Amino acid sequence: MPSVHPDKLEQSKWTALIPEGREKHFLVVQVFRDRYGHVLDVLLEAVLTRKRQRLPWRELRDGGKWAPGWN
């Protein structure tokens, strides 16, 4: 499980370990927070296609799906 600190998610780079199509490398372009400042979701943008997807930030901790950085 990769170590993920919620305050350091913005502009972080991620690699999908099971890419869909040619989308393997992603950048966190937005972090969604609740009214108390707790991180809820992140908006990932595929580097190659610019396609965006929103997902709960804790999914990035799944070492079977995501790796920090661009591998």
mmCIF file of N, CA and C in Angstrom:
data_model
loop_
_atom_site.group_PDB
_atom_site.id
_atom_site.type_symbol
_atom_site.label_atom_id
_atom_site.label_comp_id
_atom_site.label_asym_id
_atom_site.label_seq_id
_atom_site.Cartn_x
_atom_site.Cartn_y
_atom_site.Cartn_z
ATOM 1 N N MET A 1 0.847 -1.174 0.000
ATOM 2 C CA MET A 1 0.000 0.000 0.000
ATOM 3 C C MET A 1 0.895 1.240 0.000
ATOM 4 N N PRO A 2 0.793 2.082 -1.049
ATOM 5 C CA PRO A 2 1.591 3.306 -1.085
ATOM 6 C C PRO A 2 1.171 4.270 0.020
ATOM 7 N N SER A 3 2.143 4.969 0.561
ATOM 8 C CA SER A 3 1.861 5.980 1.567
ATOM 9 C C SER A 3 1.322 7.227 0.871
ATOM 10 N N VAL A 4 0.152 7.673 1.304
ATOM 11 C CA VAL A 4 -0.485 8.829 0.683
ATOM 12 C C VAL A 4 -0.882 9.808 1.774
ATOM 13 N N HIS A 5 -0.348 11.021 1.721
ATOM 14 C CA HIS A 5 -0.748 12.059 2.665
ATOM 15 C C HIS A 5 -1.749 12.958 1.956
ATOM 16 N N PRO A 6 -2.954 13.126 2.493
ATOM 17 C CA PRO A 6 -3.988 13.872 1.785
ATOM 18 C C PRO A 6 -3.620 15.318 1.468
ATOM 19 N N ASP A 7 -2.771 15.939 2.279
ATOM 20 C CA ASP A 7 -2.405 17.332 2.026
ATOM 21 C C ASP A 7 -1.385 17.484 0.906
ATOM 22 N N LYS A 8 -0.812 16.392 0.435
ATOM 23 C CA LYS A 8 0.198 16.462 -0.621
ATOM 24 C C LYS A 8 -0.286 15.850 -1.934
ATOM 25 N N LEU A 9 -1.590 15.745 -2.094
ATOM 26 C CA LEU A 9 -2.145 15.112 -3.289
ATOM 27 C C LEU A 9 -2.138 16.024 -4.517
ATOM 28 N N GLU A 10 -2.404 17.315 -4.321
ATOM 29 C CA GLU A 10 -2.504 18.234 -5.460
ATOM 30 C C GLU A 10 -1.228 18.208 -6.289
ATOM 31 N N GLN A 11 -1.381 18.009 -7.603
ATOM 32 C CA GLN A 11 -0.296 17.952 -8.585
ATOM 33 C C GLN A 11 0.614 16.731 -8.423
ATOM 34 N N SER A 12 0.178 15.736 -7.643
ATOM 35 C CA SER A 12 0.986 14.521 -7.525
ATOM 36 C C SER A 12 0.777 13.640 -8.756
ATOM 37 N N LYS A 13 1.759 12.800 -9.043
ATOM 38 C CA LYS A 13 1.755 11.946 -10.231
ATOM 39 C C LYS A 13 1.495 10.505 -9.816
ATOM 40 N N TRP A 14 0.710 9.788 -10.654
ATOM 41 C CA TRP A 14 0.331 8.414 -10.359
ATOM 42 C C TRP A 14 0.381 7.563 -11.607
ATOM 43 N N THR A 15 0.709 6.288 -11.415
ATOM 44 C CA THR A 15 0.722 5.322 -12.505
ATOM 45 C C THR A 15 -0.342 4.268 -12.235
ATOM 46 N N ALA A 16 -1.203 4.043 -13.217
ATOM 47 C CA ALA A 16 -2.196 2.971 -13.127
ATOM 48 C C ALA A 16 -1.486 1.658 -13.421
ATOM 49 N N LEU A 17 -1.552 0.707 -12.514
ATOM 50 C CA LEU A 17 -0.888 -0.578 -12.702
ATOM 51 C C LEU A 17 -1.658 -1.478 -13.658
ATOM 52 N N ILE A 18 -2.942 -1.200 -13.828
ATOM 53 C CA ILE A 18 -3.766 -1.910 -14.812
ATOM 54 C C ILE A 18 -4.364 -0.833 -15.726
ATOM 55 N N PRO A 19 -3.596 -0.392 -16.730
ATOM 56 C CA PRO A 19 -4.067 0.708 -17.580
ATOM 57 C C PRO A 19 -5.280 0.322 -18.421
ATOM 58 N N GLU A 20 -6.145 1.292 -18.629
ATOM 59 C CA GLU A 20 -7.293 1.117 -19.513
ATOM 60 C C GLU A 20 -6.974 1.853 -20.803
ATOM 61 N N GLY A 21 -6.945 1.124 -21.894
ATOM 62 C CA GLY A 21 -6.531 1.743 -23.149
ATOM 63 C C GLY A 21 -5.061 2.112 -23.050
ATOM 64 N N ARG A 22 -4.747 3.316 -23.443
ATOM 65 C CA ARG A 22 -3.358 3.778 -23.352
ATOM 66 C C ARG A 22 -3.160 4.713 -22.169
ATOM 67 N N GLU A 23 -4.134 4.786 -21.280
ATOM 68 C CA GLU A 23 -4.058 5.697 -20.140
ATOM 69 C C GLU A 23 -3.346 5.016 -18.981
ATOM 70 N N LYS A 24 -2.117 5.412 -18.760
ATOM 71 C CA LYS A 24 -1.307 4.812 -17.704
ATOM 72 C C LYS A 24 -0.853 5.858 -16.687
ATOM 73 N N HIS A 25 -0.462 7.033 -17.156
ATOM 74 C CA HIS A 25 0.063 8.075 -16.277
ATOM 75 C C HIS A 25 -0.990 9.148 -16.021
ATOM 76 N N PHE A 26 -1.119 9.516 -14.741
ATOM 77 C CA PHE A 26 -2.141 10.468 -14.327
ATOM 78 C C PHE A 26 -1.545 11.538 -13.421
ATOM 79 N N LEU A 27 -2.213 12.694 -13.419
ATOM 80 C CA LEU A 27 -1.841 13.813 -12.569
ATOM 81 C C LEU A 27 -3.078 14.226 -11.781
ATOM 82 N N VAL A 28 -2.919 14.466 -10.480
ATOM 83 C CA VAL A 28 -4.035 14.954 -9.670
ATOM 84 C C VAL A 28 -4.177 16.449 -9.959
ATOM 85 N N VAL A 29 -5.279 16.833 -10.592
ATOM 86 C CA VAL A 29 -5.471 18.229 -10.980
ATOM 87 C C VAL A 29 -6.376 18.993 -10.016
ATOM 88 N N GLN A 30 -7.142 18.267 -9.185
ATOM 89 C CA GLN A 30 -8.005 18.940 -8.223
ATOM 90 C C GLN A 30 -8.264 18.016 -7.044
ATOM 91 N N VAL A 31 -8.351 18.617 -5.866
ATOM 92 C CA VAL A 31 -8.666 17.882 -4.643
ATOM 93 C C VAL A 31 -9.980 18.439 -4.106
ATOM 94 N N PHE A 32 -10.935 17.569 -3.853
ATOM 95 C CA PHE A 32 -12.241 17.971 -3.330
ATOM 96 C C PHE A 32 -12.259 17.739 -1.823
ATOM 97 N N ARG A 33 -12.693 18.761 -1.093
ATOM 98 C CA ARG A 33 -12.735 18.701 0.375
ATOM 99 C C ARG A 33 -14.154 18.979 0.865
ATOM 100 N N ASP A 34 -14.440 18.480 2.071
ATOM 101 C CA ASP A 34 -15.723 18.808 2.680
ATOM 102 C C ASP A 34 -15.599 20.165 3.371
ATOM 103 N N ARG A 35 -16.658 20.598 4.023
ATOM 104 C CA ARG A 35 -16.644 21.930 4.639
ATOM 105 C C ARG A 35 -15.683 22.032 5.821
ATOM 106 N N TYR A 36 -15.203 20.895 6.308
ATOM 107 C CA TYR A 36 -14.249 20.895 7.419
ATOM 108 C C TYR A 36 -12.805 20.811 6.944
ATOM 109 N N GLY A 37 -12.611 20.717 5.632
ATOM 110 C CA GLY A 37 -11.267 20.649 5.076
ATOM 111 C C GLY A 37 -10.731 19.248 4.875
ATOM 112 N N HIS A 38 -11.540 18.234 5.148
ATOM 113 C CA HIS A 38 -11.102 16.853 4.950
ATOM 114 C C HIS A 38 -11.181 16.489 3.469
ATOM 115 N N VAL A 39 -10.158 15.820 2.984
ATOM 116 C CA VAL A 39 -10.129 15.414 1.584
ATOM 117 C C VAL A 39 -11.140 14.294 1.352
ATOM 118 N N LEU A 40 -11.955 14.451 0.310
ATOM 119 C CA LEU A 40 -12.951 13.446 -0.049
ATOM 120 C C LEU A 40 -12.557 12.709 -1.320
ATOM 121 N N ASP A 41 -12.350 13.466 -2.390
ATOM 122 C CA ASP A 41 -12.081 12.897 -3.707
ATOM 123 C C ASP A 41 -10.936 13.642 -4.378
ATOM 124 N N VAL A 42 -10.421 13.028 -5.439
ATOM 125 C CA VAL A 42 -9.430 13.686 -6.290
ATOM 126 C C VAL A 42 -9.902 13.596 -7.736
ATOM 127 N N LEU A 43 -9.462 14.551 -8.540
ATOM 128 C CA LEU A 43 -9.736 14.534 -9.969
ATOM 129 C C LEU A 43 -8.425 14.221 -10.667
ATOM 130 N N LEU A 44 -8.380 13.056 -11.311
ATOM 131 C CA LEU A 44 -7.188 12.618 -12.029
ATOM 132 C C LEU A 44 -7.340 12.938 -13.505
ATOM 133 N N GLU A 45 -6.244 13.396 -14.110
ATOM 134 C CA GLU A 45 -6.236 13.657 -15.549
ATOM 135 C C GLU A 45 -5.186 12.779 -16.200
ATOM 136 N N ALA A 46 -5.600 12.027 -17.218
ATOM 137 C CA ALA A 46 -4.664 11.185 -17.962
ATOM 138 C C ALA A 46 -3.727 12.090 -18.754
ATOM 139 N N VAL A 47 -2.436 11.826 -18.666
ATOM 140 C CA VAL A 47 -1.449 12.666 -19.332
ATOM 141 C C VAL A 47 -1.594 12.579 -20.851
ATOM 142 N N LEU A 48 -1.816 11.398 -21.374
ATOM 143 C CA LEU A 48 -1.855 11.196 -22.819
ATOM 144 C C LEU A 48 -3.137 11.732 -23.461
ATOM 145 N N THR A 49 -4.284 11.434 -22.866
ATOM 146 C CA THR A 49 -5.569 11.768 -23.494
ATOM 147 C C THR A 49 -6.279 12.963 -22.868
ATOM 148 N N ARG A 50 -5.824 13.420 -21.714
ATOM 149 C CA ARG A 50 -6.448 14.513 -20.958
ATOM 150 C C ARG A 50 -7.839 14.155 -20.422
ATOM 151 N N LYS A 51 -8.198 12.882 -20.491
ATOM 152 C CA LYS A 51 -9.475 12.420 -19.940
ATOM 153 C C LYS A 51 -9.401 12.524 -18.423
ATOM 154 N N ARG A 52 -10.484 12.976 -17.810
ATOM 155 C CA ARG A 52 -10.514 13.164 -16.357
ATOM 156 C C ARG A 52 -11.466 12.175 -15.703
ATOM 157 N N GLN A 53 -11.090 11.781 -14.489
ATOM 158 C CA GLN A 53 -11.960 10.906 -13.705
ATOM 159 C C GLN A 53 -11.851 11.293 -12.242
ATOM 160 N N ARG A 54 -12.993 11.263 -11.576
ATOM 161 C CA ARG A 54 -13.042 11.592 -10.151
ATOM 162 C C ARG A 54 -13.159 10.294 -9.373
ATOM 163 N N LEU A 55 -12.354 10.176 -8.312
ATOM 164 C CA LEU A 55 -12.439 8.988 -7.474
ATOM 165 C C LEU A 55 -12.092 9.332 -6.036
ATOM 166 N N PRO A 56 -12.562 8.521 -5.087
ATOM 167 C CA PRO A 56 -12.207 8.744 -3.683
ATOM 168 C C PRO A 56 -10.689 8.678 -3.511
ATOM 169 N N TRP A 57 -10.115 9.609 -2.765
ATOM 170 C CA TRP A 57 -8.660 9.692 -2.662
ATOM 171 C C TRP A 57 -8.053 8.440 -2.054
ATOM 172 N N ARG A 58 -8.782 7.740 -1.226
ATOM 173 C CA ARG A 58 -8.234 6.541 -0.577
ATOM 174 C C ARG A 58 -8.005 5.389 -1.556
ATOM 175 N N GLU A 59 -8.622 5.454 -2.739
ATOM 176 C CA GLU A 59 -8.373 4.413 -3.745
ATOM 177 C C GLU A 59 -6.924 4.438 -4.223
ATOM 178 N N LEU A 60 -6.271 5.584 -4.101
ATOM 179 C CA LEU A 60 -4.865 5.672 -4.501
ATOM 180 C C LEU A 60 -3.971 4.842 -3.579
ATOM 181 N N ARG A 61 -4.481 4.444 -2.437
ATOM 182 C CA ARG A 61 -3.715 3.624 -1.496
ATOM 183 C C ARG A 61 -3.723 2.147 -1.875
ATOM 184 N N ASP A 62 -4.520 1.781 -2.875
ATOM 185 C CA ASP A 62 -4.592 0.392 -3.333
ATOM 186 C C ASP A 62 -3.371 0.095 -4.197
ATOM 187 N N GLY A 63 -2.395 -0.596 -3.614
ATOM 188 C CA GLY A 63 -1.149 -0.913 -4.303
ATOM 189 C C GLY A 63 -1.305 -1.848 -5.484
ATOM 190 N N GLY A 64 -2.457 -2.475 -5.629
ATOM 191 C CA GLY A 64 -2.710 -3.327 -6.778
ATOM 192 C C GLY A 64 -3.216 -2.558 -7.988
ATOM 193 N N LYS A 65 -3.627 -1.308 -7.767
ATOM 194 C CA LYS A 65 -4.163 -0.482 -8.853
ATOM 195 C C LYS A 65 -3.303 0.738 -9.165
ATOM 196 N N TRP A 66 -2.679 1.326 -8.124
ATOM 197 C CA TRP A 66 -1.976 2.592 -8.298
ATOM 198 C C TRP A 66 -0.580 2.548 -7.685
ATOM 199 N N ALA A 67 0.342 3.248 -8.334
ATOM 200 C CA ALA A 67 1.697 3.428 -7.807
ATOM 201 C C ALA A 67 2.022 4.916 -7.873
ATOM 202 N N PRO A 68 2.642 5.464 -6.827
ATOM 203 C CA PRO A 68 3.000 6.883 -6.872
ATOM 204 C C PRO A 68 4.114 7.130 -7.889
ATOM 205 N N GLY A 69 4.067 8.297 -8.510
ATOM 206 C CA GLY A 69 5.068 8.654 -9.515
ATOM 207 C C GLY A 69 4.705 8.070 -10.861
ATOM 208 N N TRP A 70 5.559 8.350 -11.849
ATOM 209 C CA TRP A 70 5.350 7.812 -13.195
ATOM 210 C C TRP A 70 6.380 6.743 -13.444
ATOM 211 N N ASN A 71 5.943 5.496 -13.415
ATOM 212 C CA ASN A 71 6.843 4.355 -13.607
ATOM 213 C C ASN A 71 6.829 3.899 -15.044
#
